[in-house]
Tab-separated table of C-alpha atoms in Angstrom:
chain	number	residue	atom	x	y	z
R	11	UNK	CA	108.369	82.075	116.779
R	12	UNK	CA	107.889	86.013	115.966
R	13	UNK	CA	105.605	87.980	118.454
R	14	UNK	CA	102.553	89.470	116.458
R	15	UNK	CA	102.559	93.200	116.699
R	16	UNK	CA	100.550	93.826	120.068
R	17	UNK	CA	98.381	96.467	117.817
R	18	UNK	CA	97.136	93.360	115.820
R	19	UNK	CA	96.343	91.567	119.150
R	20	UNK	CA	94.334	94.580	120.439
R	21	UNK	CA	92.747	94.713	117.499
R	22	UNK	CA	92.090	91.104	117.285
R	23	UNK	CA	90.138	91.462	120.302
R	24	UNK	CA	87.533	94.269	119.633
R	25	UNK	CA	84.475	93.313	118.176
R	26	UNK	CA	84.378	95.741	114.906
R	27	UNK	CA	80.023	95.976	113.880
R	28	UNK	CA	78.145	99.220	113.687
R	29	UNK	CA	75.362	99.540	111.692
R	30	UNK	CA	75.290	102.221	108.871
R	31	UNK	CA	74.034	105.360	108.814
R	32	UNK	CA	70.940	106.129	106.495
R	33	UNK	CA	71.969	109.947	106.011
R	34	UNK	CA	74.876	109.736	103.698
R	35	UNK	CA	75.978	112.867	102.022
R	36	UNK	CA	75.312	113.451	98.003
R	37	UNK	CA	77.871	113.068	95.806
R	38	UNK	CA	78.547	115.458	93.725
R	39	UNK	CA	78.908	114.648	89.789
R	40	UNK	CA	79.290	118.069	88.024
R	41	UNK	CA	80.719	121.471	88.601
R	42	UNK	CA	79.018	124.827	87.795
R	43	UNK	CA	80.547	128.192	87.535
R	44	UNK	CA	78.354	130.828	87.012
R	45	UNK	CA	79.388	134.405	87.237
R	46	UNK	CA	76.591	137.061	88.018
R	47	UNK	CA	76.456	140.917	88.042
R	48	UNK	CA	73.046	140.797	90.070
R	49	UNK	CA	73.285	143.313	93.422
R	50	UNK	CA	73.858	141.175	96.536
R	51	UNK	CA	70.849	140.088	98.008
R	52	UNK	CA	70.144	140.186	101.794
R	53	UNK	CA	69.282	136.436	101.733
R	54	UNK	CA	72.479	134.701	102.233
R	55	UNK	CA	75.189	134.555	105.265
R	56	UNK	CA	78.585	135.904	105.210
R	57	UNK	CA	81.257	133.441	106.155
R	58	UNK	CA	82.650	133.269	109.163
R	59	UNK	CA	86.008	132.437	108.273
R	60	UNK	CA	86.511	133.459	104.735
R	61	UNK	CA	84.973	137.117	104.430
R	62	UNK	CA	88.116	139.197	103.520
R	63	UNK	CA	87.762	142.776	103.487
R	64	UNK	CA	90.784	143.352	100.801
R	65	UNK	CA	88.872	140.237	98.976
R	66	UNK	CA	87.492	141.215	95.892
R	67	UNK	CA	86.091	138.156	94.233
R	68	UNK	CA	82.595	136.668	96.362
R	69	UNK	CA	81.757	132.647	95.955
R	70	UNK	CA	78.348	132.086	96.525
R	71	UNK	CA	77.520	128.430	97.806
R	72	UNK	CA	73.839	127.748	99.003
R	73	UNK	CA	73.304	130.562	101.131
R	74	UNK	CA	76.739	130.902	102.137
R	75	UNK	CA	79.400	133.770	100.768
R	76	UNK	CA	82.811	133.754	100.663
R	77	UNK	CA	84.998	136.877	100.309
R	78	UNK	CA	88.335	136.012	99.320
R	79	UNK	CA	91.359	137.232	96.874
R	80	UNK	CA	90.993	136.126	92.980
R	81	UNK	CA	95.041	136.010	92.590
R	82	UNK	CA	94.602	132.854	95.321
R	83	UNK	CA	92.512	131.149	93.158
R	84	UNK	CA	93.766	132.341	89.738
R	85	UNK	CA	97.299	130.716	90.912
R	86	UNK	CA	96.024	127.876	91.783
R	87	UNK	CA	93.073	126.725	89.382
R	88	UNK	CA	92.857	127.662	85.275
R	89	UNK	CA	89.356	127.341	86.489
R	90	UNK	CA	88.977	130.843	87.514
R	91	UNK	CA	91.367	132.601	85.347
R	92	UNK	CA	88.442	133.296	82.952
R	93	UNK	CA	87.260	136.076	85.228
R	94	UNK	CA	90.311	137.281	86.228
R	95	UNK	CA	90.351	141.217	85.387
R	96	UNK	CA	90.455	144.670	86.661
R	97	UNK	CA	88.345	145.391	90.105
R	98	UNK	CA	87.193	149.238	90.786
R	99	UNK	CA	88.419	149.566	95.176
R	100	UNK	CA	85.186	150.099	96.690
R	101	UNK	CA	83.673	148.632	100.481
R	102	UNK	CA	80.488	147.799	98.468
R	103	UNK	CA	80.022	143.895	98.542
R	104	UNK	CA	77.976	144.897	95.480
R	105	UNK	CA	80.786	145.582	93.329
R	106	UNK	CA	82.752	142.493	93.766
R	107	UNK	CA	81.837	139.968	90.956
R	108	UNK	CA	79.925	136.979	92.608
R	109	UNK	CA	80.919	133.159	91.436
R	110	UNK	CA	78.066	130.451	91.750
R	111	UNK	CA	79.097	126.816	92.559
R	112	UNK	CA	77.295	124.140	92.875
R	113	UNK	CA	78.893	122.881	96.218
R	114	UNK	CA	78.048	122.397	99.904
R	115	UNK	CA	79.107	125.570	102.230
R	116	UNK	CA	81.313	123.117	104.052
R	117	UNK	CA	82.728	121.982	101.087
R	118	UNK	CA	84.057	125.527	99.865
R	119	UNK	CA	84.846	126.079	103.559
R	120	UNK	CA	87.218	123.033	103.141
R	121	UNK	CA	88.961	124.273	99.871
R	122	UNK	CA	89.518	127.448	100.482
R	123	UNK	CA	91.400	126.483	104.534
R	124	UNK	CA	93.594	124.100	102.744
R	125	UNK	CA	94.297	127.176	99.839
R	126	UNK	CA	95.171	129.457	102.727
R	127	UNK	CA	96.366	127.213	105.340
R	128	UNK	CA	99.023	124.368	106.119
R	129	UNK	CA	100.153	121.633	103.932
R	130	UNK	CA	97.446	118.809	103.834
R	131	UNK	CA	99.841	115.964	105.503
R	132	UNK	CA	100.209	118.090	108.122
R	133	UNK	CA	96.743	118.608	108.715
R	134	UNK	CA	94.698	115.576	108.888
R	135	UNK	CA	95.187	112.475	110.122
R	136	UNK	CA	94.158	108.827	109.670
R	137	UNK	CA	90.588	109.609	111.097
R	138	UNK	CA	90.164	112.157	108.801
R	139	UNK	CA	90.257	110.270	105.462
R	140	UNK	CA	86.416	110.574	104.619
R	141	UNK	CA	87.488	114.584	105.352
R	142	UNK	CA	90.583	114.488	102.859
R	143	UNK	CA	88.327	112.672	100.147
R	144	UNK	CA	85.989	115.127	100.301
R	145	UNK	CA	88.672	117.967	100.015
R	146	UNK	CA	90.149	115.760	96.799
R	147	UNK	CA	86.490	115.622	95.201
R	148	UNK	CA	86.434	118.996	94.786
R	149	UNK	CA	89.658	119.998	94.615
R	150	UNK	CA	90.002	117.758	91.631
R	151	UNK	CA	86.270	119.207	90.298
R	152	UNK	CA	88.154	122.943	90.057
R	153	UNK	CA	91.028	121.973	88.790
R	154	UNK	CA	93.111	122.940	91.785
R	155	UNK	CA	96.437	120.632	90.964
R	156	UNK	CA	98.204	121.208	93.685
R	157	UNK	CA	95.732	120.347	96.269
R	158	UNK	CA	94.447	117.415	94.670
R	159	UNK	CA	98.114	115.924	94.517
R	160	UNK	CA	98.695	116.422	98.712
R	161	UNK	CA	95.060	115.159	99.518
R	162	UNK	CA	95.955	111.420	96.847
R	163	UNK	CA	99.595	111.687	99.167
R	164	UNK	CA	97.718	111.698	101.859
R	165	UNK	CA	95.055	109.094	101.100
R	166	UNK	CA	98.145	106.779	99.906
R	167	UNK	CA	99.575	106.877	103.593
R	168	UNK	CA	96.239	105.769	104.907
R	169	UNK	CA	95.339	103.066	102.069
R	170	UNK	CA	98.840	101.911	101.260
R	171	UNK	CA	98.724	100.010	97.850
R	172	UNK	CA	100.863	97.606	99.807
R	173	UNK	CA	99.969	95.717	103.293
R	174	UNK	CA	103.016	96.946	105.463
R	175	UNK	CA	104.241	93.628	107.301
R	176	UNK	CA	104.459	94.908	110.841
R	177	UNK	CA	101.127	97.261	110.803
R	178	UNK	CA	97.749	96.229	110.288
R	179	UNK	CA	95.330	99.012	111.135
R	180	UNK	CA	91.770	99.444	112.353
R	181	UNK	CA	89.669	101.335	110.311
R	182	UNK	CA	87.308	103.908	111.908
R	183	UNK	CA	85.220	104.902	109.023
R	184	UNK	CA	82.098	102.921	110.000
R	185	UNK	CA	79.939	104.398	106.932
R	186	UNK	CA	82.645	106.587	105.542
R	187	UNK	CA	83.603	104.009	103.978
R	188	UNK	CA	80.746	104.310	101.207
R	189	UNK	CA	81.722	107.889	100.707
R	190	UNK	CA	85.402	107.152	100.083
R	191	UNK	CA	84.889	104.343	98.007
R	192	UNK	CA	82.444	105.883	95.853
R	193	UNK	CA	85.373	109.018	95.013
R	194	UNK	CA	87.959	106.739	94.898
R	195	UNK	CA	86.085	105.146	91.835
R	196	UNK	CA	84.901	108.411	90.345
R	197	UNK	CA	88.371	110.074	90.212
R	198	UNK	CA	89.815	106.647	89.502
R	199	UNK	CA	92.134	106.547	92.146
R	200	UNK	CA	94.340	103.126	90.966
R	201	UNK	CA	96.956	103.367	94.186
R	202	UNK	CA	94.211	103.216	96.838
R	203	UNK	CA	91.720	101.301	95.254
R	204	UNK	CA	92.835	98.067	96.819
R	205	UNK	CA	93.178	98.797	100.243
R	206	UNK	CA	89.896	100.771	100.244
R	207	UNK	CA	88.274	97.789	99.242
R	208	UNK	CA	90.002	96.082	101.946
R	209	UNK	CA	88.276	98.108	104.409
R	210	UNK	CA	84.983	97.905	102.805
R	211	UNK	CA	84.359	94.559	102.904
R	212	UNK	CA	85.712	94.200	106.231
R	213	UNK	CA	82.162	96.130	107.400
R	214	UNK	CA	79.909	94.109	105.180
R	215	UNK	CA	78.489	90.767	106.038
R	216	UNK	CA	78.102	89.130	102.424
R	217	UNK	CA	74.933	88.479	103.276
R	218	UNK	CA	74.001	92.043	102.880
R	219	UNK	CA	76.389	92.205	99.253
R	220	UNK	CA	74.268	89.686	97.848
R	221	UNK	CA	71.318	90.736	98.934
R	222	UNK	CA	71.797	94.148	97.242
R	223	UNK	CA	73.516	92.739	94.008
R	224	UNK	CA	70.146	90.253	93.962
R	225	UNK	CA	67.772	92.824	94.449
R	226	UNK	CA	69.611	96.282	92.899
R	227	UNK	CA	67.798	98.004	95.559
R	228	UNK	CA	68.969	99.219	99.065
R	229	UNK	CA	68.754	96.047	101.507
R	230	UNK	CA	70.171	96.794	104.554
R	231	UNK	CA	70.651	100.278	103.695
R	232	UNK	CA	73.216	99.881	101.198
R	233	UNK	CA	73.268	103.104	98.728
R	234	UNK	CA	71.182	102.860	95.741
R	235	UNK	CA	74.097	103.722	93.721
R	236	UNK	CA	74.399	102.166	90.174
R	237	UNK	CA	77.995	102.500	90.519
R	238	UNK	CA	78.528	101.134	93.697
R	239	UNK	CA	76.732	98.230	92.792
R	240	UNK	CA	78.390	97.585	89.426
R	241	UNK	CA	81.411	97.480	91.293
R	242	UNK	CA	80.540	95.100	94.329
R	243	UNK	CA	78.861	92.821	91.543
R	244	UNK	CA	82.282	92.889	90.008
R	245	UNK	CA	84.157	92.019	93.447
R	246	UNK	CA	81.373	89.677	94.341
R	247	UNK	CA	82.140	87.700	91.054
R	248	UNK	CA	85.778	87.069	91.587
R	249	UNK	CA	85.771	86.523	95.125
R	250	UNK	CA	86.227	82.779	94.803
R	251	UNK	CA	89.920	83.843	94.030
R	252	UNK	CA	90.313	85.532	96.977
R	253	UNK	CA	88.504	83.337	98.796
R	254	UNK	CA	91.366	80.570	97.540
R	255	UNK	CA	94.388	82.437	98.179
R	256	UNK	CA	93.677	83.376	101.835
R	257	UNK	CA	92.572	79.674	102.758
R	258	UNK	CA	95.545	77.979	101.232
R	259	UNK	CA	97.941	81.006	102.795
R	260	UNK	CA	96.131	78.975	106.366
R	261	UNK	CA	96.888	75.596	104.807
R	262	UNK	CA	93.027	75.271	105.729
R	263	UNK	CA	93.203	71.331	104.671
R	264	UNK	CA	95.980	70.676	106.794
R	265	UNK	CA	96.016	69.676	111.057
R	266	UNK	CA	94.567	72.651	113.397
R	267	UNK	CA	96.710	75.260	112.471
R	268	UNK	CA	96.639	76.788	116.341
R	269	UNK	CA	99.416	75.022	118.409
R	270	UNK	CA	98.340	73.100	121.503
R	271	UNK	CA	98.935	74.655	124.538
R	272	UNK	CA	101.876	73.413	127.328
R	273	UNK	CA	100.455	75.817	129.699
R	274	UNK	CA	98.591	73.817	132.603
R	275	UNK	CA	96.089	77.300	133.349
R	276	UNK	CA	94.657	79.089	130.815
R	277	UNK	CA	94.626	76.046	128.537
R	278	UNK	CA	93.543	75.776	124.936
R	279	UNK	CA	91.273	72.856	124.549
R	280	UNK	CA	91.366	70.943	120.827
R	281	UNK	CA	87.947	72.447	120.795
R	282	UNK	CA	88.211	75.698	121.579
R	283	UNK	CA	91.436	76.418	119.237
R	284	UNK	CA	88.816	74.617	116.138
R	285	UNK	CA	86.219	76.846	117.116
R	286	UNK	CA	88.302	80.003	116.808
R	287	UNK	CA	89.922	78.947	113.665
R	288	UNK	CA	86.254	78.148	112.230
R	289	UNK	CA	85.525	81.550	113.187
R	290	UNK	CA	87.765	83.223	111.774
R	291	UNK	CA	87.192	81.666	108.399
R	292	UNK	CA	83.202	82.202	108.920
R	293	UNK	CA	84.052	86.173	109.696
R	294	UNK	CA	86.044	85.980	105.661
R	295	UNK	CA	83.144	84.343	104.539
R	296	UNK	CA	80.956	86.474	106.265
R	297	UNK	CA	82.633	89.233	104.677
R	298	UNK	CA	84.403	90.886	107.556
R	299	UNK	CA	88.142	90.119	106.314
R	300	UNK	CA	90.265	92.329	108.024
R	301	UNK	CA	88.797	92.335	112.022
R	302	UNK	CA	86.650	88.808	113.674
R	303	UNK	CA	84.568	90.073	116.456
R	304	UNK	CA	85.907	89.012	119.908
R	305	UNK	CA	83.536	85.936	120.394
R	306	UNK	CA	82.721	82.893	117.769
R	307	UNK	CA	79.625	82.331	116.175
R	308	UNK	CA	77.603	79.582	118.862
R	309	UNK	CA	77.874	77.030	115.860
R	310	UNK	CA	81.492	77.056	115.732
R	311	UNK	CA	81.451	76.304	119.610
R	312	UNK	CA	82.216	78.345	122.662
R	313	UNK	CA	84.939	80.364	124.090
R	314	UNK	CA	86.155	84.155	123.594
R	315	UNK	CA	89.542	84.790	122.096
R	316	UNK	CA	90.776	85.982	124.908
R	317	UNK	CA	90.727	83.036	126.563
R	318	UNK	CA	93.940	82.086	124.194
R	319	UNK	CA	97.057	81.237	125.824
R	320	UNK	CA	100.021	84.201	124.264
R	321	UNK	CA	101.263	80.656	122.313
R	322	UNK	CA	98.037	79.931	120.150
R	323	UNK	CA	97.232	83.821	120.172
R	324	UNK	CA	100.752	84.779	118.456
R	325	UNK	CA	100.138	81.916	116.063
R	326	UNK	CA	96.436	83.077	115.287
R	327	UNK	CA	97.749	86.708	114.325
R	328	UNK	CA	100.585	85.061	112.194
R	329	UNK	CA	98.104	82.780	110.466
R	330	UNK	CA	95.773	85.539	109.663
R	331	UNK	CA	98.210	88.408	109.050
R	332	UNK	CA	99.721	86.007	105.974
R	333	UNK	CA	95.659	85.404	105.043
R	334	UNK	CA	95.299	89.220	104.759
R	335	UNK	CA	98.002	89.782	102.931
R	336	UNK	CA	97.574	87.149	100.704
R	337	UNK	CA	94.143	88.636	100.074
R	338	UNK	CA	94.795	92.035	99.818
R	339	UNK	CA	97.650	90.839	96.757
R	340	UNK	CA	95.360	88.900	94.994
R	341	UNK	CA	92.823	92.427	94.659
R	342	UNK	CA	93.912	93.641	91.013
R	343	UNK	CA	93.209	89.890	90.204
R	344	UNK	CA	89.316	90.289	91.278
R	345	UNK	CA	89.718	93.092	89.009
R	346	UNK	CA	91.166	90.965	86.042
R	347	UNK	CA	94.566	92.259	85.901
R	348	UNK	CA	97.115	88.898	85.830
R	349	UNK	CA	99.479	90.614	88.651
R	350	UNK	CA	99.955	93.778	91.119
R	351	UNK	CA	102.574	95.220	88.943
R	352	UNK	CA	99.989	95.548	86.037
R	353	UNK	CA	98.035	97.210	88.045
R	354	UNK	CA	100.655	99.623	89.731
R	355	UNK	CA	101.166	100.521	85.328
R	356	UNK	CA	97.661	102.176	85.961
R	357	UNK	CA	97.577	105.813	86.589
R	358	UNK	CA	95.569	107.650	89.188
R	359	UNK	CA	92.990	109.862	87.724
R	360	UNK	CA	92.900	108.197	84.370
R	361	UNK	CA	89.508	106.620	83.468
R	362	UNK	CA	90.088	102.448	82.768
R	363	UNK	CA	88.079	99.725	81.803
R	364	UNK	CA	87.889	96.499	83.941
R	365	UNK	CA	88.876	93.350	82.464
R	366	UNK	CA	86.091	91.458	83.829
R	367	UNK	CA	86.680	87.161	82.353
């Protein structure tokens, strides 16, 4: 029998709830530029990291300036070529034009270190994803093509379109998640999508989906998004295929699916093995489809995972790895497209419609 990848065991193991946070950052919907030939005014900080002195073009966001050159951005974004012109040399802040946006400071702060800095990929890493889609957000907001492009690489190596067979990795986004789904929808990011949603409903309890679909309010601090909600109403209605798919990948109907144990310690009682296969279907139902917590629910019975001889354990990860995969194929289906290579036809950052039966 093939081990299971000892990262799936670990992660098999760790008990994967945190509640979500109530202060989520706004997203933003629109983008304002707004030159101004007003004097500087005393109330606002220079940056710390982005105050030039052979800059001659100032971005004001919030309270927050930013000295930097116009050829950088000019370059890089038709966005700014419209006040692209000659600059009189002077040390007065005054005299450099001033460009409004509508952003956060850190936000600006975030564009303007990947304009001047390192390639993206080698910048961030899988904990930073909720970091990168903020950086794509606005990157894609200005017009900035070439960022936008190495932040959706990015994202792509941390929600691969595809499961990869020998990898399944914990998420750490806890209530990034929200965030990331929310720009992956507004920029119409196709290639992610599916994996993203992945991770999302692995830190829901469908308790709290229905609850919010039921209610279009904010039950258990879920965001009072319309979009979000459209779109989990959407998932919510074609689950049952999902739902299919990963239960037959288990041959659910057929004799427990965990081996008995030959071991004589350590043993795997009939019992125990039922229990942790009930659990693990309860933890799909219960929405969390990617990582069970580490004990059973008391009504399927007793016993912690670990308690698994290495026999029924490798067979568990097999048995669910196939589940997961199985689910995260059937995705484009919940989304009414008849097979994954429809939706790979889709292109990223081009609006569609769902074909909802």
């Amino acid at each position: 029998m093939p081990k299971c990848s000892s990262t799936t065991v670990a992660v098999l193991k760790r008990r994967r709830a945190q509640p979500w946070a109530s202060n989520r950052e706004p997203i933003k919907t629109a983008m304002i530029l707004q030159p101004t030939t007003t004097p500087a005014s005393s109330s606002y900080t220079k940056s710390s990291n982005f105050w030039l002195d052979d800059g001659n073009v100032i971005i004001q966001a919030q309270n927050t300036r930013f000295k930097v050159h116009e050829s950088v951005l000019c370059q890089q974004s038709p966005q700014f070529i419209k006040f692209q012109g000659p600059r009189r040399p002077s040390p007065e802040d005054s005299v450099c034009e001033v460009v409004i946006v509508d952003e956060l400071e850190d936000s600006v702060d975030l564009l303007l270190s990947a304009l001047y800095g390192d390639d993206i990929p080698s910048r961030f890493t899988y904990s930073n994803a909720k970091t990168v889609t903020r950086l794509l957000d606005i990157a894609a907001r200005y017009n900035f093509e070439a960022v936008k492009q190495q932040c959706l690489e990015t994202l792509q190596s941390f929600f691969p379109l595809h499961v990869p067979q020998d990898q399944l990795r914990e998420p750490d986004y806890n209530d990034d998640i929200y965030y990331i789904l929310n720009i992956v929808h507004r920029h119409s990011l196709h290639s992610i999508l599916p994996s993203v949603y992945l991770h999302f409903f692995s830190r829901n309890s469908m308790h709290c989906l229905l609850q919010a679909i039921s209610t279009k309010g904010r039950p258990c601090d879920l965001p009072n998004d319309p979009l979000i909600i459209s779109h989990v109403q959407l998932c919510m209605s074609k689950l049952s295929i999902a739902v299919s798919s990963f239960f037959a990948s288990l041959n659910f109907s057929a004799t427990p699916p965990l081996p008995p144990c030959t071991l004589s310690t350590n043993t795997c009682s009939d019992t125990l093995r039922t229990a942790s296969f009930s659990a693990m279907a309860d933890c799909f139902i219960a929405g969390r489809v990617i990582f069970p917590p580490s004990t059973p629910s008391s009504k399927h019975g007793s016993g912690d995972w670990d308690n698994l001889c290495d026999s029924c354990l490798d067979e568990y990860c097999l048995l669910y790895e196939a589940g997961i995969t199985k689910l995260f194929d059937s995705i484009p289906e919940i989304f009414g497209y008849e097979s994954t290579e429809a939706w790979e036809s889709l292109d990223d950052f081009t609006p569609y419609k769902f074909n909802v039966l």
